């Protein structure tokens, strides 16, 4: 698809209110997409802080994600470096336990294939969380997020599955030391190489 085609999709996506009846807040699609980005981040959905600010990953999860990647805010929010396209583009609201609701399936069904077909294939795709991993890897995804992330070498070098960088995953990170000892150094090296190139 042409650049004009991608821009048409993005212009329509910015105006999307299809989930308005399901939210207690006004939909606010958030993404960072430019055709030339080397690295794509496919995550779950924006959180409330991102929703309020209008900037994806402008929260503690974003701070940790940038640490994982070895980049600063200026590098991260340069759309020539990173595409950020979550499985659902709007904050889905909170569940009864105070956690974020899952991304509405309708968002991916309506937008994802159309958007990804309009974008050039990135050199590196980061799959953050189970929803993105199942969508992208399909039958290659393992039974659990842990098994999928542990099998990261199987998907490389152009795909790396990751857990969500939320503080809620602190226990998971401590339980799986290989993540910080093996996967993150590889991730930082790949990102540095692509951004340098």
Coordinates of N, CA, C and O in Angstrom, one line a residue:
X1 N 0.8 -1.2 0.0 CA 0.0 0.0 0.0 C 0.9 1.2 0.0 O 2.0 1.2 0.5
X2 N 0.4 2.3 -0.5 CA 1.1 3.6 -0.7 C 1.1 4.3 0.7 O 0.4 4.0 1.6
X3 N 2.0 5.3 0.7 CA 2.1 6.2 1.9 C 0.7 6.9 2.1 O 0.2 7.1 3.2
X4 N 0.1 7.2 0.9 CA -1.2 7.9 1.0 C -2.2 6.9 1.6 O -3.1 7.3 2.4
X5 N -2.1 5.6 1.3 CA -3.0 4.6 1.9 C -2.8 4.5 3.4 O -3.8 4.4 4.1
X6 N -1.6 4.5 3.8 CA -1.3 4.4 5.3 C -1.9 5.7 6.0 O -2.5 5.5 7.0
X7 N -1.7 6.8 5.4 CA -2.1 8.0 6.0 C -3.7 8.0 6.1 O -4.2 8.5 7.1
X8 N -4.3 7.5 5.1 CA -5.8 7.4 5.2 C -6.2 6.5 6.3 O -7.2 6.9 7.1
X9 N -5.6 5.4 6.5 CA -5.9 4.5 7.7 C -5.7 5.3 9.0 O -6.5 5.2 9.9
X10 N -4.6 5.9 9.1 CA -4.3 6.6 10.3 C -5.2 7.8 10.6 O -5.7 8.0 11.8
X11 N -5.6 8.5 9.6 CA -6.6 9.6 9.7 C -7.9 9.0 10.2 O -8.6 9.6 11.1
X12 N -8.4 7.9 9.7 CA -9.6 7.3 10.1 C -9.5 6.7 11.5 O -10.4 6.9 12.3
X13 N -8.4 6.1 11.8 CA -8.2 5.6 13.2 C -8.2 6.6 14.2 O -8.8 6.4 15.3
X14 N -7.6 7.8 14.0 CA -7.6 8.9 15.0 C -9.1 9.3 15.3 O -9.3 9.7 16.5
X15 N -10.0 9.1 14.4 CA -11.4 9.6 14.6 C -12.3 8.5 15.1 O -13.5 8.7 15.3
X16 N -11.7 7.3 15.4 CA -12.6 6.1 15.7 C -13.2 6.3 17.1 O -12.6 6.6 18.1
X17 N -14.5 6.0 17.1 CA -15.3 6.0 18.4 C -16.2 4.8 18.5 O -17.2 4.8 19.1
X18 N -15.8 3.7 17.8 CA -16.7 2.6 17.7 C -16.9 1.9 19.0 O -17.9 1.2 19.2
X19 N -16.0 2.1 20.0 CA -16.2 1.4 21.3 C -16.8 2.4 22.3 O -16.9 2.0 23.5
X20 N -17.3 3.5 21.9 CA -17.8 4.5 22.8 C -18.8 4.0 23.8 O -18.8 4.4 25.0
X21 N -19.7 3.2 23.3 CA -20.8 2.7 24.1 C -20.3 1.7 25.2 O -21.0 1.5 26.2
X22 N -19.1 1.2 25.0 CA -18.5 0.2 26.0 C -17.7 0.9 27.1 O -17.2 0.2 28.0
X23 N -17.4 2.2 26.9 CA -16.5 2.9 27.8 C -17.3 3.9 28.7 O -18.3 4.4 28.3
X24 N -16.7 4.2 29.9 CA -17.3 5.2 30.7 C -16.5 6.5 30.4 O -16.8 7.5 31.1
X25 N -15.6 6.5 29.5 CA -14.8 7.7 29.1 C -14.9 7.8 27.6 O -15.3 6.9 26.9
X26 N -14.5 9.0 27.1 CA -14.4 9.2 25.7 C -13.3 8.5 25.0 O -12.1 8.6 25.5
X27 N -13.5 7.7 24.0 CA -12.4 7.0 23.3 C -11.3 8.0 22.8 O -11.7 9.1 22.4
X28 N -10.1 7.6 22.9 CA -9.0 8.4 22.5 C -7.9 7.5 21.9 O -7.0 7.1 22.6
X29 N -8.0 7.2 20.6 CA -7.0 6.3 20.0 C -5.6 6.9 20.1 O -5.4 8.0 19.8
X30 N -4.7 6.0 20.6 CA -3.3 6.5 20.8 C -2.4 5.5 20.0 O -2.5 4.3 20.2
X31 N -1.5 6.1 19.3 CA -0.5 5.3 18.5 C 0.6 6.2 18.1 O 0.5 7.4 18.1
X32 N 1.7 5.6 17.6 CA 2.8 6.4 17.0 C 3.2 5.5 15.8 O 3.8 4.5 15.9
X33 N 2.9 6.0 14.6 CA 3.1 5.2 13.4 C 3.6 6.1 12.3 O 3.0 7.1 12.0
X34 N 4.8 5.6 11.8 CA 5.3 6.2 10.6 C 5.9 5.1 9.8 O 6.5 4.2 10.3
X35 N 5.9 5.2 8.5 CA 6.2 4.1 7.6 C 7.7 3.7 7.7 O 8.0 2.5 7.5
X36 N 8.6 4.6 8.0 CA 10.0 4.2 8.0 C 10.6 3.7 9.3 O 11.8 3.4 9.3
X37 N 9.8 3.5 10.3 CA 10.3 3.0 11.6 C 10.9 1.6 11.5 O 10.3 0.7 10.9
X38 N 12.1 1.4 12.1 CA 12.8 0.2 12.1 C 12.2 -0.8 13.1 O 12.3 -2.0 12.9
X39 N 11.6 -0.3 14.2 CA 11.2 -1.2 15.3 C 9.7 -0.9 15.6 O 9.3 0.2 15.7
X40 N 8.9 -2.0 15.7 CA 7.5 -1.9 16.0 C 7.3 -2.5 17.4 O 7.8 -3.5 17.7
X41 N 6.5 -1.8 18.2 CA 6.1 -2.2 19.5 C 4.6 -2.5 19.4 O 3.8 -1.6 19.2
X42 N 4.2 -3.8 19.6 CA 2.8 -4.2 19.6 C 2.5 -4.6 21.0 O 3.0 -5.6 21.5
X43 N 1.7 -3.8 21.7 CA 1.4 -4.0 23.1 C 0.0 -4.3 23.3 O -0.8 -4.7 22.4
X44 N -0.5 -4.1 24.5 CA -1.9 -4.5 24.9 C -2.9 -3.3 24.6 O -3.7 -3.4 23.6
X45 N -2.8 -2.3 25.4 CA -3.7 -1.1 25.2 C -3.1 0.0 26.0 O -2.4 -0.2 27.0
X46 N -3.4 1.3 25.7 CA -2.9 2.4 26.6 C -3.5 2.3 28.0 O -4.6 1.9 28.1
X47 N -2.7 2.7 28.9 CA -3.2 2.8 30.3 C -3.9 4.2 30.5 O -3.9 5.0 29.6
X48 N -4.4 4.4 31.7 CA -5.2 5.6 32.0 C -4.3 6.9 31.9 O -4.7 7.9 31.4
X49 N -3.0 6.8 32.4 CA -2.1 7.9 32.4 C -1.8 8.3 30.9 O -1.8 9.5 30.6
X50 N -1.6 7.3 30.1 CA -1.4 7.6 28.6 C -2.7 8.2 28.0 O -2.6 9.2 27.3
X51 N -3.8 7.7 28.4 CA -5.1 8.2 27.9 C -5.2 9.7 28.3 O -5.7 10.5 27.5
X52 N -4.9 10.0 29.6 CA -5.0 11.4 30.0 C -4.1 12.3 29.3 O -4.4 13.5 29.0
X53 N -2.9 11.9 29.1 CA -1.8 12.7 28.5 C -1.9 12.7 26.9 O -1.4 13.7 26.3
X54 N -2.5 11.7 26.4 CA -2.5 11.5 24.9 C -1.2 11.0 24.3 O -1.0 11.1 23.1
X55 N -0.3 10.5 25.2 CA 1.0 10.0 24.7 C 1.1 8.5 25.2 O 1.0 8.2 26.4
X56 N 1.4 7.6 24.3 CA 1.6 6.2 24.7 C 2.8 6.0 25.6 O 3.8 6.6 25.4
X57 N 2.6 5.1 26.5 CA 3.7 4.7 27.5 C 4.3 5.9 28.2 O 5.5 5.9 28.6
X58 N 3.5 6.9 28.4 CA 4.0 8.0 29.3 C 3.6 7.8 30.7 O 2.7 8.4 31.3
X59 N 4.2 6.7 31.3 CA 3.8 6.2 32.6 C 5.0 5.4 33.1 O 6.0 5.2 32.4
X60 N 4.9 4.9 34.4 CA 6.0 4.0 34.9 C 6.3 2.8 34.0 O 7.5 2.4 33.9
X61 N 5.3 2.2 33.4 CA 5.5 1.1 32.5 C 6.4 1.6 31.3 O 7.3 0.8 30.9
X62 N 6.2 2.8 30.8 CA 7.0 3.3 29.7 C 8.4 3.6 30.2 O 9.4 3.3 29.4
X63 N 8.6 4.0 31.4 CA 10.0 4.2 31.9 C 10.7 2.9 31.9 O 11.9 2.8 31.5
X64 N 10.1 1.9 32.4 CA 10.7 0.5 32.5 C 11.0 0.0 31.1 O 12.0 -0.5 30.8
X65 N 10.0 0.2 30.2 CA 10.2 -0.3 28.8 C 11.4 0.4 28.1 O 12.2 -0.3 27.5
X66 N 11.5 1.7 28.3 CA 12.7 2.4 27.8 C 14.0 1.9 28.4 O 15.0 1.8 27.7
X67 N 14.0 1.5 29.7 CA 15.2 1.0 30.3 C 15.5 -0.4 29.6 O 16.7 -0.7 29.3
X68 N 14.5 -1.2 29.4 CA 14.7 -2.5 28.7 C 15.3 -2.3 27.4 O 16.2 -3.0 26.9
X69 N 14.8 -1.3 26.6 CA 15.3 -1.0 25.3 C 16.6 -0.3 25.2 O 17.3 -0.3 24.2
X70 N 17.0 0.4 26.3 CA 18.3 1.1 26.3 C 18.2 2.4 25.6 O 19.1 2.9 25.0
X71 N 17.0 3.1 25.6 CA 16.8 4.3 24.9 C 16.2 5.4 25.8 O 15.6 5.0 26.9
X72 N 16.3 6.6 25.5 CA 15.7 7.7 26.3 C 14.4 8.1 25.6 O 14.0 7.6 24.6
X73 N 13.7 9.1 26.3 CA 12.4 9.5 25.8 C 12.5 10.1 24.3 O 11.6 9.8 23.5
X74 N 13.5 10.8 24.1 CA 13.6 11.5 22.8 C 13.8 10.4 21.7 O 13.1 10.5 20.6
X75 N 14.5 9.4 21.9 CA 14.7 8.3 20.9 C 13.4 7.5 20.8 O 13.0 7.2 19.7
X76 N 12.8 7.3 22.0 CA 11.6 6.4 22.0 C 10.4 7.1 21.2 O 9.7 6.4 20.5
X77 N 10.2 8.4 21.4 CA 9.1 9.1 20.8 C 9.4 9.7 19.5 O 8.7 10.5 19.0
X78 N 10.5 9.2 18.9 CA 10.8 9.6 17.5 C 10.2 8.5 16.6 O 10.6 7.4 16.6
X79 N 9.1 8.9 15.9 CA 8.4 7.9 15.1 C 9.2 7.3 13.9 O 8.8 6.3 13.4
X80 N 10.4 7.9 13.7 CA 11.3 7.3 12.7 C 12.0 6.1 13.3 O 12.6 5.2 12.6
X81 N 12.0 6.0 14.6 CA 12.7 4.9 15.3 C 11.7 3.8 15.7 O 11.9 2.6 15.5
X82 N 10.6 4.2 16.3 CA 9.6 3.2 16.9 C 8.2 3.5 16.4 O 7.7 4.6 16.5
X83 N 7.6 2.4 15.9 CA 6.1 2.4 15.7 C 5.5 1.8 17.0 O 6.0 0.8 17.6
X84 N 4.5 2.4 17.5 CA 3.8 1.9 18.7 C 2.3 1.7 18.3 O 1.6 2.7 18.0
X85 N 1.9 0.4 18.2 CA 0.6 0.1 17.7 C 0.0 -1.0 18.6 O 0.2 -2.2 18.3
X86 N -0.7 -0.6 19.6 CA -1.3 -1.6 20.6 C -2.4 -2.4 19.9 O -3.0 -2.1 18.9
X87 N -2.7 -3.5 20.6 CA -3.8 -4.4 20.1 C -5.2 -3.6 20.2 O -6.0 -3.9 19.4
X88 N -5.3 -2.8 21.1 CA -6.5 -1.8 21.2 C -5.9 -0.4 21.4 O -5.0 -0.2 22.2
X89 N -6.4 0.5 20.6 CA -5.8 1.8 20.6 C -6.3 2.8 21.7 O -5.7 3.9 21.8
X90 N -7.3 2.4 22.4 CA -7.9 3.3 23.5 C -7.7 2.6 24.8 O -7.8 1.4 24.9
X91 N -7.6 3.4 25.9 CA -7.7 2.9 27.2 C -9.0 2.2 27.4 O -10.1 2.7 27.2
X92 N -9.0 0.9 27.8 CA -10.2 0.1 27.9 C -11.0 0.3 29.2 O -12.1 -0.2 29.4
X93 N -10.4 1.0 30.2 CA -11.1 1.2 31.5 C -10.6 0.2 32.5 O -9.7 -0.7 32.2
X94 N -11.1 0.3 33.7 CA -10.6 -0.6 34.8 C -11.6 -1.7 35.1 O -12.8 -1.5 34.9
X95 N -11.1 -2.9 35.5 CA -12.0 -4.0 35.9 C -12.3 -3.8 37.4 O -11.9 -2.8 38.1
X96 N -13.1 -4.7 38.0 CA -13.5 -4.6 39.4 C -12.4 -4.6 40.4 O -12.5 -4.2 41.5
X97 N -11.2 -5.2 40.0 CA -10.1 -5.3 40.9 C -9.1 -4.1 40.7 O -8.1 -4.1 41.4
X98 N -9.5 -3.1 39.9 CA -8.6 -2.0 39.7 C -7.6 -2.1 38.6 O -6.8 -1.2 38.4
X99 N -7.5 -3.3 38.0 CA -6.6 -3.4 36.8 C -7.2 -3.0 35.5 O -8.4 -2.8 35.4
X100 N -6.4 -2.8 34.5 CA -6.9 -2.5 33.2 C -7.7 -3.6 32.6 O -7.3 -4.8 32.8
X101 N -8.8 -3.3 32.0 CA -9.6 -4.3 31.3 C -8.8 -4.8 30.1 O -7.9 -4.1 29.6
X102 N -9.1 -6.1 29.6 CA -8.4 -6.5 28.4 C -8.8 -5.6 27.2 O -9.8 -5.0 27.2
X103 N -7.9 -5.6 26.2 CA -8.2 -4.8 25.0 C -9.4 -5.4 24.3 O -9.5 -6.6 24.2
X104 N -10.4 -4.6 23.9 CA -11.6 -5.1 23.2 C -11.2 -5.8 21.9 O -10.4 -5.2 21.1
X105 N -11.7 -7.0 21.8 CA -11.3 -7.8 20.6 C -11.8 -7.1 19.3 O -11.1 -7.2 18.2
X106 N -12.8 -6.3 19.4 CA -13.3 -5.6 18.2 C -12.3 -4.6 17.6 O -12.3 -4.4 16.4
X107 N -11.5 -4.0 18.4 CA -10.5 -3.1 17.9 C -9.5 -3.7 17.0 O -9.3 -3.3 15.9
X108 N -9.0 -4.9 17.4 CA -8.0 -5.6 16.5 C -8.8 -6.1 15.3 O -8.2 -6.0 14.2
X109 N -10.0 -6.6 15.5 CA -10.8 -7.1 14.3 C -11.0 -6.0 13.3 O -11.0 -6.3 12.1
X110 N -11.3 -4.8 13.7 CA -11.6 -3.7 12.8 C -10.4 -3.1 12.2 O -10.4 -2.8 11.0
X111 N -9.3 -2.9 13.0 CA -8.2 -2.1 12.5 C -6.9 -2.8 12.2 O -6.2 -2.4 11.3
X112 N -6.6 -4.0 12.9 CA -5.3 -4.5 12.8 C -4.8 -4.9 11.4 O -3.7 -4.5 11.0
X113 N -5.6 -5.8 10.8 CA -5.1 -6.2 9.5 C -5.0 -5.1 8.5 O -4.0 -5.0 7.7
X114 N -5.9 -4.2 8.5 CA -5.9 -3.1 7.6 C -4.7 -2.2 7.9 O -4.0 -1.8 6.9
X115 N -4.4 -2.0 9.1 CA -3.2 -1.1 9.5 C -1.9 -1.8 9.1 O -1.1 -1.2 8.4
X116 N -1.7 -3.0 9.5 CA -0.5 -3.7 9.3 C -0.2 -3.9 7.8 O 0.9 -3.9 7.4
X117 N -1.3 -4.1 7.0 CA -1.1 -4.3 5.6 C -0.7 -3.0 4.9 O -0.1 -3.0 3.8
X118 N -0.9 -1.9 5.6 CA -0.6 -0.6 5.0 C 0.8 -0.2 5.4 O 1.4 0.8 4.8
X119 N 1.4 -0.9 6.3 CA 2.8 -0.5 6.9 C 3.8 -1.4 6.3 O 3.6 -2.6 6.1
X120 N 5.0 -0.9 6.0 CA 6.2 -1.7 5.6 C 6.5 -2.6 6.8 O 6.3 -2.2 8.0
X121 N 7.1 -3.8 6.5 CA 7.5 -4.7 7.6 C 8.7 -4.1 8.3 O 9.7 -3.8 7.7
X122 N 8.6 -4.0 9.7 CA 9.8 -3.4 10.4 C 10.9 -4.5 10.5 O 10.6 -5.7 10.3
X123 N 12.1 -4.0 10.8 CA 13.2 -4.9 11.0 C 13.1 -5.7 12.3 O 13.6 -6.8 12.4
X124 N 12.4 -5.1 13.3 CA 12.3 -5.8 14.6 C 10.9 -5.5 15.1 O 10.4 -4.4 15.2
X125 N 10.2 -6.6 15.6 CA 8.9 -6.4 16.2 C 8.9 -6.9 17.6 O 9.3 -8.1 17.8
X126 N 8.5 -6.1 18.5 CA 8.4 -6.5 19.9 C 7.0 -6.7 20.3 O 6.1 -5.9 20.1
X127 N 6.7 -7.9 20.8 CA 5.4 -8.4 21.2 C 5.2 -8.3 22.7 O 5.7 -9.2 23.4
X128 N 4.6 -7.3 23.2 CA 4.5 -7.0 24.6 C 3.2 -7.6 25.1 O 2.1 -7.0 24.9
X129 N 3.2 -8.7 25.9 CA 2.0 -9.2 26.5 C 1.4 -10.3 25.6 O 1.7 -10.5 24.4
X130 N 0.5 -11.0 26.3 CA -0.1 -12.2 25.7 C -1.0 -11.9 24.5 O -0.9 -12.7 23.5
X131 N -1.7 -10.8 24.5 CA -2.6 -10.6 23.4 C -1.9 -10.3 22.1 O -2.3 -10.9 21.1
X132 N -0.8 -9.6 22.2 CA 0.0 -9.3 21.0 C 0.7 -10.5 20.5 O 0.8 -10.8 19.3
X133 N 1.1 -11.4 21.4 CA 1.9 -12.6 21.1 C 0.9 -13.6 20.4 O 1.3 -14.2 19.3
X134 N -0.3 -13.7 20.9 CA -1.2 -14.7 20.2 C -1.6 -14.2 18.9 O -1.7 -15.0 17.9
X135 N -1.8 -12.9 18.7 CA -2.3 -12.3 17.4 C -1.2 -12.5 16.4 O -1.4 -13.0 15.3
X136 N 0.1 -12.1 16.7 CA 1.2 -12.2 15.8 C 1.7 -13.5 15.5 O 2.0 -13.9 14.4
X137 N 1.9 -14.3 16.6 CA 2.6 -15.6 16.4 C 1.6 -16.7 16.1 O 2.0 -17.8 15.6
X138 N 0.3 -16.5 16.4 CA -0.7 -17.5 16.1 C -0.3 -18.9 16.7 O -0.1 -19.0 17.9
X139 N -0.2 -19.9 15.8 CA 0.0 -21.2 16.3 C 1.5 -21.4 16.9 O 1.8 -22.4 17.5
X140 N 2.3 -20.4 16.6 CA 3.7 -20.5 17.1 C 3.8 -20.0 18.5 O 4.8 -20.3 19.2
X141 N 2.8 -19.4 19.0 CA 2.8 -18.9 20.4 C 2.7 -20.2 21.3 O 1.9 -21.1 21.0
X142 N 3.4 -20.2 22.4 CA 3.3 -21.3 23.4 C 2.0 -21.2 24.2 O 1.2 -20.2 24.1
X143 N 1.9 -22.1 25.1 CA 0.6 -22.1 25.9 C 0.5 -21.0 26.9 O -0.6 -20.6 27.2
X144 N 1.6 -20.4 27.3 CA 1.6 -19.3 28.3 C 2.5 -18.2 27.9 O 3.4 -18.5 27.0
X145 N 2.4 -17.1 28.5 CA 3.3 -16.0 28.2 C 4.7 -16.4 28.6 O 5.7 -16.1 27.8
X146 N 4.9 -17.0 29.7 CA 6.2 -17.4 30.2 C 6.9 -18.3 29.2 O 8.1 -18.1 28.9
X147 N 6.2 -19.3 28.7 CA 6.8 -20.2 27.8 C 7.1 -19.5 26.4 O 8.1 -19.8 25.8
X148 N 6.3 -18.5 26.0 CA 6.5 -17.8 24.8 C 7.7 -16.9 24.9 O 8.6 -16.9 24.1
X149 N 7.8 -16.2 26.0 CA 9.0 -15.3 26.2 C 10.3 -16.1 26.4 O 11.3 -15.8 25.9
X150 N 10.2 -17.3 27.1 CA 11.3 -18.1 27.3 C 11.8 -18.7 26.0 O 13.0 -19.0 25.8
X151 N 11.0 -18.8 25.0 CA 11.3 -19.3 23.7 C 11.7 -18.2 22.7 O 11.7 -18.4 21.5
X152 N 12.1 -17.1 23.2 CA 12.4 -15.9 22.4 C 13.4 -16.2 21.3 O 13.3 -15.6 20.2
X153 N 14.3 -17.0 21.5 CA 15.3 -17.3 20.5 C 14.7 -18.0 19.2 O 15.2 -17.9 18.1
X154 N 13.6 -18.7 19.4 CA 12.9 -19.3 18.3 C 12.3 -18.3 17.3 O 12.1 -18.6 16.2
X155 N 12.0 -17.1 17.8 CA 11.3 -16.2 17.0 C 12.2 -15.1 16.3 O 11.8 -14.4 15.5
X156 N 13.5 -15.1 16.8 CA 14.4 -14.1 16.3 C 14.9 -14.4 14.9 O 14.6 -15.4 14.3
X157 N 15.6 -13.4 14.3 CA 16.0 -12.2 15.0 C 15.0 -11.0 14.9 O 15.2 -10.0 15.4
X158 N 14.0 -11.2 14.1 CA 13.1 -10.1 13.8 C 11.9 -10.0 14.7 O 11.1 -9.0 14.6
X159 N 11.7 -10.9 15.6 CA 10.6 -10.9 16.6 C 11.1 -11.2 18.0 O 11.8 -12.2 18.1
X160 N 10.7 -10.4 19.0 CA 11.1 -10.7 20.4 C 9.8 -10.5 21.2 O 9.3 -9.4 21.3
X161 N 9.4 -11.6 21.9 CA 8.2 -11.5 22.8 C 8.7 -11.0 24.2 O 9.8 -11.4 24.6
X162 N 7.9 -10.2 24.8 CA 8.2 -9.6 26.1 C 7.0 -9.7 27.0 O 5.9 -9.6 26.6
X163 N 7.2 -9.7 28.3 CA 6.1 -9.5 29.3 C 5.8 -8.0 29.3 O 6.6 -7.2 28.7
X164 N 4.7 -7.6 29.9 CA 4.4 -6.2 30.0 C 5.3 -5.6 31.0 O 5.6 -6.2 32.1
X165 N 5.8 -4.4 30.8 CA 6.8 -3.7 31.7 C 6.1 -3.2 33.0 O 6.7 -2.4 33.7
X166 N 4.9 -3.5 33.3 CA 4.2 -3.0 34.4 C 4.8 -3.5 35.7 O 5.4 -4.5 35.8
X167 N 4.7 -2.6 36.8 CA 5.2 -3.0 38.1 C 4.5 -4.3 38.6 O 5.0 -5.0 39.5
X168 N 3.3 -4.6 38.1 CA 2.6 -5.8 38.5 C 3.4 -7.1 38.1 O 3.1 -8.1 38.6
X169 N 4.4 -6.9 37.2 CA 5.1 -8.1 36.8 C 6.5 -8.2 37.5 O 7.4 -8.9 37.1
X170 N 6.7 -7.4 38.6 CA 7.9 -7.5 39.3 C 8.2 -8.9 39.8 O 9.4 -9.4 39.7
X171 N 7.2 -9.6 40.3 CA 7.4 -10.9 40.8 C 7.8 -11.9 39.7 O 8.7 -12.7 39.9
X172 N 7.2 -11.7 38.5 CA 7.5 -12.5 37.4 C 9.0 -12.3 37.0 O 9.7 -13.3 36.7
X173 N 9.4 -11.1 36.9 CA 10.8 -10.8 36.6 C 11.8 -11.4 37.5 O 12.8 -12.0 37.2
X174 N 11.5 -11.3 38.8 CA 12.4 -11.9 39.9 C 12.4 -13.4 39.8 O 13.4 -14.1 40.0
X175 N 11.3 -14.0 39.4 CA 11.2 -15.5 39.3 C 11.9 -16.0 38.1 O 12.2 -17.2 38.0
X176 N 12.1 -15.2 37.1 CA 12.7 -15.6 35.8 C 14.0 -14.8 35.5 O 14.0 -13.9 34.7
X177 N 15.1 -15.1 36.2 CA 16.3 -14.2 36.1 C 16.9 -14.2 34.7 O 17.6 -13.3 34.3
X178 N 16.6 -15.3 33.9 CA 17.1 -15.3 32.5 C 16.6 -14.2 31.7 O 17.2 -13.7 30.7
X179 N 15.5 -13.6 32.1 CA 14.9 -12.5 31.3 C 15.9 -11.3 31.4 O 16.2 -10.7 30.3
X180 N 16.3 -10.9 32.5 CA 17.2 -9.8 32.7 C 18.7 -10.1 32.3 O 19.4 -9.3 31.8
X181 N 19.0 -11.4 32.5 CA 20.4 -11.8 32.3 C 20.7 -12.1 30.8 O 21.8 -11.9 30.3
X182 N 19.7 -12.6 30.1 CA 19.9 -13.1 28.7 C 19.1 -12.3 27.7 O 19.7 -11.9 26.7
X183 N 17.8 -12.2 27.9 CA 17.0 -11.6 26.9 C 17.2 -10.1 26.8 O 17.4 -9.6 25.6
X184 N 17.2 -9.4 27.9 CA 17.4 -7.9 27.8 C 18.7 -7.5 27.2 O 18.7 -6.5 26.4
X185 N 19.8 -8.1 27.5 CA 21.1 -7.7 26.8 C 21.0 -7.9 25.3 O 21.4 -7.0 24.5
X186 N 20.4 -9.0 24.8 CA 20.1 -9.2 23.4 C 19.2 -8.1 22.8 O 19.5 -7.6 21.7
X187 N 18.2 -7.8 23.5 CA 17.2 -6.8 23.1 C 17.9 -5.5 22.9 O 17.8 -4.8 21.9
X188 N 18.7 -5.0 23.9 CA 19.4 -3.7 23.8 C 20.4 -3.7 22.7 O 20.5 -2.7 22.0
X189 N 21.0 -4.8 22.5 CA 22.0 -4.9 21.3 C 21.3 -4.7 20.0 O 21.8 -4.0 19.1
X190 N 20.2 -5.4 19.8 CA 19.4 -5.4 18.6 C 18.9 -4.0 18.3 O 19.0 -3.4 17.2
X191 N 18.3 -3.3 19.4 CA 17.8 -2.0 19.3 C 18.9 -1.0 18.9 O 18.8 -0.2 18.0
X192 N 20.0 -1.1 19.6 CA 21.1 -0.2 19.4 C 21.7 -0.3 17.9 O 21.9 0.7 17.3
X193 N 21.8 -1.5 17.5 CA 22.2 -1.8 16.1 C 21.3 -1.2 15.1 O 21.7 -0.5 14.1
X194 N 20.0 -1.4 15.3 CA 19.0 -0.9 14.3 C 19.0 0.7 14.3 O 18.9 1.3 13.3
X195 N 19.0 1.2 15.5 CA 18.9 2.7 15.6 C 20.2 3.3 15.0 O 20.2 4.4 14.4
X196 N 21.3 2.7 15.2 CA 22.6 3.2 14.7 C 22.6 3.1 13.2 O 23.1 4.0 12.5
X197 N 22.0 2.0 12.7 CA 22.0 1.8 11.2 C 21.1 2.8 10.5 O 21.3 3.1 9.3

